[in-house]
Short mmCIF file of N, CA, C and O in Angstrom, two decimals:
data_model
loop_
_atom_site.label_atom_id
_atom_site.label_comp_id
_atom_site.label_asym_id
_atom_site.label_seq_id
_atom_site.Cartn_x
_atom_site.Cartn_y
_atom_site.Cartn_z
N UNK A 14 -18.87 -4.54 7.70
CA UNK A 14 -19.21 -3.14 7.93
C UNK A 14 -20.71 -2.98 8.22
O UNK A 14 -20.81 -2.17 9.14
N UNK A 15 -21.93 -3.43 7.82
CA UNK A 15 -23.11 -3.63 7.80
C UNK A 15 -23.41 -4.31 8.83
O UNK A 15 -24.61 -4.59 8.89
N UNK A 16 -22.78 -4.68 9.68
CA UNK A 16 -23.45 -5.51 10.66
C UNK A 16 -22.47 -5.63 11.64
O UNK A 16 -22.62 -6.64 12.33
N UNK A 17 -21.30 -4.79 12.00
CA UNK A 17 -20.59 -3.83 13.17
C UNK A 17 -20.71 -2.37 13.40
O UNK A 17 -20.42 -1.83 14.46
N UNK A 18 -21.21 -1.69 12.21
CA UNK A 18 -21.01 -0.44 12.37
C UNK A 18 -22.69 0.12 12.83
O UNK A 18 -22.85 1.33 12.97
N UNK A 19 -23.80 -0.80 13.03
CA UNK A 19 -24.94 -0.05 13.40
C UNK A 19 -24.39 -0.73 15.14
O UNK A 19 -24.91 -0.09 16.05
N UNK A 20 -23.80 -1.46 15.45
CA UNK A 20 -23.75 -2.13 16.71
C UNK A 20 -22.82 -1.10 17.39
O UNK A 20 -23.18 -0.71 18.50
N UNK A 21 -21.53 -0.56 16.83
CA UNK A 21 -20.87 0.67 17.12
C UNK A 21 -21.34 1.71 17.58
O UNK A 21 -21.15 2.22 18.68
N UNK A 22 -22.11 2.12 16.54
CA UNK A 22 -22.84 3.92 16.80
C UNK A 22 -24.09 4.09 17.33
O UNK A 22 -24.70 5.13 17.59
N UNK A 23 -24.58 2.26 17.52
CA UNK A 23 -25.39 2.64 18.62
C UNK A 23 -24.73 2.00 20.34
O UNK A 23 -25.35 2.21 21.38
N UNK A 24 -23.91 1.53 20.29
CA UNK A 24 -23.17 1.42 21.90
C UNK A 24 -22.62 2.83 22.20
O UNK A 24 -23.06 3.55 23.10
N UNK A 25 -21.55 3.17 21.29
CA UNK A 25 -21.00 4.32 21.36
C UNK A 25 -21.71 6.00 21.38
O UNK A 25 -21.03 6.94 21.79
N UNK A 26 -22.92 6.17 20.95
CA UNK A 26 -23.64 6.95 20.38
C UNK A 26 -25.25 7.19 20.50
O UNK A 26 -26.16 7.99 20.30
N UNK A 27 -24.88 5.77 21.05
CA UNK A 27 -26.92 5.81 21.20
C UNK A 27 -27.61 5.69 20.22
O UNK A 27 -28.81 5.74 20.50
N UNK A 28 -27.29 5.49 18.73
CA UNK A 28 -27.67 5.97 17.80
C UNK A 28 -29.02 4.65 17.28
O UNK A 28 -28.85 3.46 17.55
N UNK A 29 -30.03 5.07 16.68
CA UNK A 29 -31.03 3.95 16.72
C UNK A 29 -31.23 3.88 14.76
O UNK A 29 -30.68 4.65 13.97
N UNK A 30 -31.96 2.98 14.47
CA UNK A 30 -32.16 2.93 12.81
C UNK A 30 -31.96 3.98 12.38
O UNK A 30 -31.10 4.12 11.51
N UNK A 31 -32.89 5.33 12.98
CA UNK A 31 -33.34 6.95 11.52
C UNK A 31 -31.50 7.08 11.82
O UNK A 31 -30.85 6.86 10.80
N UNK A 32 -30.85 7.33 12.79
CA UNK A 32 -29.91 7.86 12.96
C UNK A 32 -28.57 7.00 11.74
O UNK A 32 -27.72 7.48 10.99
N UNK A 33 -28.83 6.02 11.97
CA UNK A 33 -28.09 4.87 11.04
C UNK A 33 -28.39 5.05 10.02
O UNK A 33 -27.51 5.16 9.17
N UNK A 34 -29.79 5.16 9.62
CA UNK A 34 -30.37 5.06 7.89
C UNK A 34 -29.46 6.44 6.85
O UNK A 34 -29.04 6.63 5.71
N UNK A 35 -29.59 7.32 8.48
CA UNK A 35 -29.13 8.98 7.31
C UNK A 35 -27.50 8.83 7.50
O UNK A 35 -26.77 9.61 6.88
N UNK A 36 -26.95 7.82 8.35
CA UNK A 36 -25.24 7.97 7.69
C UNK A 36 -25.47 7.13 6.80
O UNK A 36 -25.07 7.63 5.75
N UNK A 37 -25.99 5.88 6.57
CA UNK A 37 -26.21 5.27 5.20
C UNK A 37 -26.35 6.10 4.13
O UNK A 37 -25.41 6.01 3.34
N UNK A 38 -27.11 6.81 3.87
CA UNK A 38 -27.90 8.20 2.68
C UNK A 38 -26.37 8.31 2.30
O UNK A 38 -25.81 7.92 1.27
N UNK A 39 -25.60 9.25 3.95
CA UNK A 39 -24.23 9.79 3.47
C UNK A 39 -23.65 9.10 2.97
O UNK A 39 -23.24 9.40 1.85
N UNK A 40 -23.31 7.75 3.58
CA UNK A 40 -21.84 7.41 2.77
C UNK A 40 -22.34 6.90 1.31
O UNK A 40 -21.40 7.05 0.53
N UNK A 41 -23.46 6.36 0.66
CA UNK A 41 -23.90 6.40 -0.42
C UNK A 41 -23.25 7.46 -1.52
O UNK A 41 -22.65 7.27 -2.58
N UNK A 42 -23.65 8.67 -0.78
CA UNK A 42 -23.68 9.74 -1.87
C UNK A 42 -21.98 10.56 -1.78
O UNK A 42 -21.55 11.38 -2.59
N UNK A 43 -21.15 9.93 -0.32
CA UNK A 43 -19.90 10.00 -0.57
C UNK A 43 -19.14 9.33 -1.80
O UNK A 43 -18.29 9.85 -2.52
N UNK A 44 -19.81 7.70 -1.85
CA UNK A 44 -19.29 7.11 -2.66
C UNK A 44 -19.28 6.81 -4.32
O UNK A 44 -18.51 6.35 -5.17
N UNK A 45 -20.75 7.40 -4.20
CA UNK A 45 -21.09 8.28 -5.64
C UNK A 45 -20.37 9.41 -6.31
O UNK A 45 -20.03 9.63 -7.47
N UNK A 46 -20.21 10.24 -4.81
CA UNK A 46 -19.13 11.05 -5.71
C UNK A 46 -17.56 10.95 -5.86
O UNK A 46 -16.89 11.63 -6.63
N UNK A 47 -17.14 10.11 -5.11
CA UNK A 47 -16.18 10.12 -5.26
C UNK A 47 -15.57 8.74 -6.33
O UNK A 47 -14.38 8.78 -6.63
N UNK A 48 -16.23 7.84 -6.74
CA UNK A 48 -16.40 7.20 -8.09
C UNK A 48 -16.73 7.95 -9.36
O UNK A 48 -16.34 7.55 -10.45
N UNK A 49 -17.58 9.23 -9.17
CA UNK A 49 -17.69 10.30 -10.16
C UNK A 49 -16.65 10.94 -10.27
O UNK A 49 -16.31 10.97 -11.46
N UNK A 50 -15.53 11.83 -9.21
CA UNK A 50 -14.41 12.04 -9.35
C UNK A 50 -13.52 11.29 -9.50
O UNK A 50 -12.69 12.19 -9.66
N UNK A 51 -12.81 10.20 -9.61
CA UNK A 51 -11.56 9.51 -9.54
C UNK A 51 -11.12 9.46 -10.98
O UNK A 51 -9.92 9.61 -11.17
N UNK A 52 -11.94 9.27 -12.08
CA UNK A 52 -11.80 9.71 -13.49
C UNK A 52 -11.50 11.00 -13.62
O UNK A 52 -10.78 11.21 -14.60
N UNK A 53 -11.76 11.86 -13.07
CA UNK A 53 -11.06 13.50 -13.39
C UNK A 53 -10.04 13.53 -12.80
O UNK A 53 -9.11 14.06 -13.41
N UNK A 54 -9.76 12.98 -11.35
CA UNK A 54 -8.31 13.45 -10.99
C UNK A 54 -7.30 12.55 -11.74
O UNK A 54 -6.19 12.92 -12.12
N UNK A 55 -8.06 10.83 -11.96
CA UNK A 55 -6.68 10.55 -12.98
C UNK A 55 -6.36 10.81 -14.32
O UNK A 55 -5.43 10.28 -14.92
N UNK A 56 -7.33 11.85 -14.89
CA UNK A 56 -7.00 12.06 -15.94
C UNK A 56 -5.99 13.57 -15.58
O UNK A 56 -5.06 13.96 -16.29
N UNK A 57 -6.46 14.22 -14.34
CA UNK A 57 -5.47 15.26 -14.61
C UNK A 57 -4.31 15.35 -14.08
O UNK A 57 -3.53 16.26 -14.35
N UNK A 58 -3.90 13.77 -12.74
CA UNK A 58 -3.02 13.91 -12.11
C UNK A 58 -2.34 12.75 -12.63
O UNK A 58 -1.15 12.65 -12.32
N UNK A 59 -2.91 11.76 -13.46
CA UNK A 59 -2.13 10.12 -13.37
C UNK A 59 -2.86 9.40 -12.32
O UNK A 59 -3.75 10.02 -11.72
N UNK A 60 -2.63 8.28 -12.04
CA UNK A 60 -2.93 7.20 -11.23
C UNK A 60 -2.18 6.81 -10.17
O UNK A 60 -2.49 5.82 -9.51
N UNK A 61 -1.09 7.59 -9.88
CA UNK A 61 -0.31 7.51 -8.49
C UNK A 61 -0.48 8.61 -7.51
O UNK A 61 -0.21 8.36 -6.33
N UNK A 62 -0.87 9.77 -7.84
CA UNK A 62 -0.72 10.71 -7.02
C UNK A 62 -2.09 10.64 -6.14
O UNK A 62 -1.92 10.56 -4.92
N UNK A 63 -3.37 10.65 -6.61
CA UNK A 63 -4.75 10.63 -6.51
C UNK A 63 -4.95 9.45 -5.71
O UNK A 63 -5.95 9.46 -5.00
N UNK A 64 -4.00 8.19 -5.67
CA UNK A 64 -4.52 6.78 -5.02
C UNK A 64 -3.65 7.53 -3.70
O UNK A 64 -4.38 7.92 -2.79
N UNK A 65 -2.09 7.77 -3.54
CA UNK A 65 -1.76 7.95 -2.47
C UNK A 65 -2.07 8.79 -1.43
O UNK A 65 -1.60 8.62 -0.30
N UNK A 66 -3.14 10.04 -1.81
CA UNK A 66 -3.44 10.53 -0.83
C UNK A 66 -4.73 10.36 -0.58
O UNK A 66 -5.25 10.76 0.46
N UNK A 67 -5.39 9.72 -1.57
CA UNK A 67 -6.85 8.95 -1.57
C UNK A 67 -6.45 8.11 0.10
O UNK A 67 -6.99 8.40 1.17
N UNK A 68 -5.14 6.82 -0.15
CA UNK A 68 -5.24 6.20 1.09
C UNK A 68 -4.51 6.76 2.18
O UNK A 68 -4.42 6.13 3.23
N UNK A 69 -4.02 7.81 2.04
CA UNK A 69 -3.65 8.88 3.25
C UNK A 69 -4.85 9.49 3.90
O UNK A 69 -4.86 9.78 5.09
N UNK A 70 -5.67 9.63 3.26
CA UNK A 70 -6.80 10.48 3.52
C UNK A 70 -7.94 9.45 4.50
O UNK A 70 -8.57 9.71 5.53
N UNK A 71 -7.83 7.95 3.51
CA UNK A 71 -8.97 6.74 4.16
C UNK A 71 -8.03 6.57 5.95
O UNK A 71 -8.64 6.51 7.02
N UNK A 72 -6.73 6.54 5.83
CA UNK A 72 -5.67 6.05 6.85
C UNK A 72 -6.08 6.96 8.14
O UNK A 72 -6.47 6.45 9.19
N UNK A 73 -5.95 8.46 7.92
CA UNK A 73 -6.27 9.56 8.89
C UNK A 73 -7.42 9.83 9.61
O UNK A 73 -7.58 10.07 10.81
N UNK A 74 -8.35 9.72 8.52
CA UNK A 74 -10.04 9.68 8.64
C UNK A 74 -10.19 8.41 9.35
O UNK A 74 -10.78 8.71 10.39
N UNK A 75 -9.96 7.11 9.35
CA UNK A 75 -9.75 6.19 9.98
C UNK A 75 -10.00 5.82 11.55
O UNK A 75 -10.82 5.20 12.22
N UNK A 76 -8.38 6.82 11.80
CA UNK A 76 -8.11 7.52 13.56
C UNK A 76 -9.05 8.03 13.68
O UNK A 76 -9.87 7.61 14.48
N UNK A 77 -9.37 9.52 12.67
CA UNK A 77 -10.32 10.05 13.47
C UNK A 77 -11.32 9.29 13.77
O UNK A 77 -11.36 8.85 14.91
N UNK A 78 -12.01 9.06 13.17
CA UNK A 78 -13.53 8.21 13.39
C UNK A 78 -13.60 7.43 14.49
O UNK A 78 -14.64 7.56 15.13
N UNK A 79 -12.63 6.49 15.00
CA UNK A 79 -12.55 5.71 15.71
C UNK A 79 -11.93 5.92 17.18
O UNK A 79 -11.96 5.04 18.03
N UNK A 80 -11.42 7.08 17.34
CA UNK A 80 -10.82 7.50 19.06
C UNK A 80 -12.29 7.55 19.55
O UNK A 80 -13.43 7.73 19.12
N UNK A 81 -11.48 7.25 20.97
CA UNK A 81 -12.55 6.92 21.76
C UNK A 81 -13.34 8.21 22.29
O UNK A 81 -13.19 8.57 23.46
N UNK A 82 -14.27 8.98 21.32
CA UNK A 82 -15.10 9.80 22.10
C UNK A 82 -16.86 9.58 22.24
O UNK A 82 -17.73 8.99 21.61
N UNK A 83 -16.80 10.37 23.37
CA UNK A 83 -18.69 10.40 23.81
C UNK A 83 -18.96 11.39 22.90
O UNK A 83 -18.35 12.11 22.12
N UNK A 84 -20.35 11.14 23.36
CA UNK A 84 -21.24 12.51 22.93
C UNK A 84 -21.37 13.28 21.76
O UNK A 84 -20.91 12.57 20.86
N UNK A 85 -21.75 14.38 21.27
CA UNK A 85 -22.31 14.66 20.33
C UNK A 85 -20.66 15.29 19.52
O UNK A 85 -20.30 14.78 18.45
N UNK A 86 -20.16 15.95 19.93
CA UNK A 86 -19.26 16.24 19.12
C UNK A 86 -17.96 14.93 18.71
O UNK A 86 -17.12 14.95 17.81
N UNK A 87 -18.23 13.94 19.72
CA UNK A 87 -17.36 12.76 19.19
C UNK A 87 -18.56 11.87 17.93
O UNK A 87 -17.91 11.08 17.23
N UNK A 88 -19.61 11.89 17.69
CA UNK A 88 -20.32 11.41 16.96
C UNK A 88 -20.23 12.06 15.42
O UNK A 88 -20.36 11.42 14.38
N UNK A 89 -19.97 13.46 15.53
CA UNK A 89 -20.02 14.47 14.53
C UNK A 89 -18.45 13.83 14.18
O UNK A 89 -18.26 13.27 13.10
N UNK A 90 -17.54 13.94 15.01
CA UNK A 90 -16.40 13.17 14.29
C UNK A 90 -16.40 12.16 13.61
O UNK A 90 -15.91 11.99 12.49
N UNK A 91 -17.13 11.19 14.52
CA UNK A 91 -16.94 9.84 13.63
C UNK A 91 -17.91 9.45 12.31
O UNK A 91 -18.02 8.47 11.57
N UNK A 92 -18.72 11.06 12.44
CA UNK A 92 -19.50 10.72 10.97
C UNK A 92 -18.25 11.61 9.45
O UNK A 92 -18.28 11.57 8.22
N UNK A 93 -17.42 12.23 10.40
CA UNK A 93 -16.53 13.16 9.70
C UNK A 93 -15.70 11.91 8.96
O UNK A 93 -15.71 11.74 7.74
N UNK A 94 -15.30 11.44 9.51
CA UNK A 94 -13.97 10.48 9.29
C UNK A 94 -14.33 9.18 9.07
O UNK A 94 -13.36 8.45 8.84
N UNK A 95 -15.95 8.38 9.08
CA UNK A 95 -16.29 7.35 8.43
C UNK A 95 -16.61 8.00 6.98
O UNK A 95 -16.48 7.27 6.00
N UNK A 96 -16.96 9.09 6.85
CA UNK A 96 -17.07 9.56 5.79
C UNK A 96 -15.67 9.51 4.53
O UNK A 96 -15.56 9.11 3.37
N UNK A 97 -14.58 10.32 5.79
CA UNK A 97 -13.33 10.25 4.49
C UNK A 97 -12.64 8.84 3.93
O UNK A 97 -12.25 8.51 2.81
N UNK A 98 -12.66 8.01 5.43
CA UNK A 98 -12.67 6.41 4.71
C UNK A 98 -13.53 6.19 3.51
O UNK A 98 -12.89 6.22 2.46
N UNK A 99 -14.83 5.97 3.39
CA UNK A 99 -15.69 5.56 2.28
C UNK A 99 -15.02 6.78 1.12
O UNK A 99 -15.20 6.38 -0.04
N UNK A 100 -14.75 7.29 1.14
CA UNK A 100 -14.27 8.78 0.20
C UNK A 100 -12.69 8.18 -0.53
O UNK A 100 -12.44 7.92 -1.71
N UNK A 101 -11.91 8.10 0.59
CA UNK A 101 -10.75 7.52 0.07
C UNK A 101 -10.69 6.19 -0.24
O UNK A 101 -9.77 5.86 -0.99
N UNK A 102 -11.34 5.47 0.10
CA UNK A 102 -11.05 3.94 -0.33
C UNK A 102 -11.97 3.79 -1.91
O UNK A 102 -11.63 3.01 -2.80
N UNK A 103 -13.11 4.67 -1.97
CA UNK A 103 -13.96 4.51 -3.16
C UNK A 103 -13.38 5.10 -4.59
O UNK A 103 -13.65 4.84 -5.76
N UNK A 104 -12.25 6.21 -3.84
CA UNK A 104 -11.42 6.87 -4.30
C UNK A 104 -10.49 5.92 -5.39
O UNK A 104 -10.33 6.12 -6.59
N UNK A 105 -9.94 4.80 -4.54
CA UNK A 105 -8.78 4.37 -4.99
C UNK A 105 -9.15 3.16 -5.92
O UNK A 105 -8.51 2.67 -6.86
N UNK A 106 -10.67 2.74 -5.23
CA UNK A 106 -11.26 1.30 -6.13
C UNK A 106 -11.10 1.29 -7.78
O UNK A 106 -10.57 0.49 -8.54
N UNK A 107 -11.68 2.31 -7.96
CA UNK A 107 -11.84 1.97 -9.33
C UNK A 107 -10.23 1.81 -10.59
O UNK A 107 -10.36 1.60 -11.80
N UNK A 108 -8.80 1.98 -9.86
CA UNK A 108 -7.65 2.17 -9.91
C UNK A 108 -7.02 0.83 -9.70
O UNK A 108 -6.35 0.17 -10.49
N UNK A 109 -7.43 0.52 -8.23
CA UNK A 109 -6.94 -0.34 -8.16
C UNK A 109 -7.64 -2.12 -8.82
O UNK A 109 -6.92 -3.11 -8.75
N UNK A 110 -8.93 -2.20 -9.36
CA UNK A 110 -9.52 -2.66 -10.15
C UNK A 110 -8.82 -2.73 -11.42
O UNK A 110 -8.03 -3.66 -11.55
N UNK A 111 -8.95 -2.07 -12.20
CA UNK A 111 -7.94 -1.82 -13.33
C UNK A 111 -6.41 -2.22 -13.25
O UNK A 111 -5.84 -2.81 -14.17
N UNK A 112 -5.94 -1.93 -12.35
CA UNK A 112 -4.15 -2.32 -12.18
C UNK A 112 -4.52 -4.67 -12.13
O UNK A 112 -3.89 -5.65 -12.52
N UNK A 113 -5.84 -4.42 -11.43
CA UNK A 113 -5.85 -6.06 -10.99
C UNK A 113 -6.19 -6.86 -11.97
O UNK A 113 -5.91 -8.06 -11.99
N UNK A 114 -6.89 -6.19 -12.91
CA UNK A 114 -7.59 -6.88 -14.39
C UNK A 114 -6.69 -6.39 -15.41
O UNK A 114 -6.92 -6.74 -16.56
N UNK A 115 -5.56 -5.53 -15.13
CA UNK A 115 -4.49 -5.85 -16.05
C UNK A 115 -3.43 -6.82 -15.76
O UNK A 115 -2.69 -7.42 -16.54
N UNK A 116 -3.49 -6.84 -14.64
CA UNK A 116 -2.13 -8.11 -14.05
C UNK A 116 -2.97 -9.67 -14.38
O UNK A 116 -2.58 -10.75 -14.85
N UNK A 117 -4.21 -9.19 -13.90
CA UNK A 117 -4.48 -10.95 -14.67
C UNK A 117 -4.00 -11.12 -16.05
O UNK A 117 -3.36 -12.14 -16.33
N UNK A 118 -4.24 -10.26 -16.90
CA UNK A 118 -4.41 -10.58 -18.37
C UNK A 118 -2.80 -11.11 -18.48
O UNK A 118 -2.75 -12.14 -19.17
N UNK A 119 -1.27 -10.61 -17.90
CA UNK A 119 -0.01 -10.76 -18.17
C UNK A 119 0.06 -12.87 -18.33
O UNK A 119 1.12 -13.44 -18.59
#
């Protein structure tokens, strides 16, 4: 990811370091919060409901991010939907961590 995705958004986008550094900032502070939330929704939903639309959400955001558009409003997308990936997958980590360090212990 670190070393395709500045080669991406700047072929696709033009995009140079400042432009790269501040989706870095973002997905940081996506993934902050959404490691800050995943303890509240599984405490109020369980651990199945919160992962499956966690990776419904990384799956969709995905497409979006990645169709093939120019220009400024295809850039605004793909900061939309690299965003909900890092959101949903950071979502589901700390879940699916736990399910993996309990199956070792069996």
């Amino acid at each position: 990811l670190r070393v395709l995705w500045p080669l991406f958004v700047k072929r696709h986008y033009g995009w140079g370091d400042h432009e790269f550094s501040l989706l870095l900032l973002a997905e940081s502070i996506t993934s902050t919060a959404a490691l800050a939330l995943a303890p509240i929704l599984q405490k109020h939903f369980g651990t199945r409901y919160p992962r499956a639309a966690a990776l419904a959400l990384a799956g969709l955001s995905s497409a979006l991010a990645f169709l093939p558009q120019g220009g400024a409003s295809g850039a605004g997308w793909h900061v939309v939907g690299s965003l909900g990936v890092v959101f949903g997958v950071m979502l589901c980590d700390p879940g699916l961590q736990a399910e993996a360090s309990l199956g070792a212990r069996k």
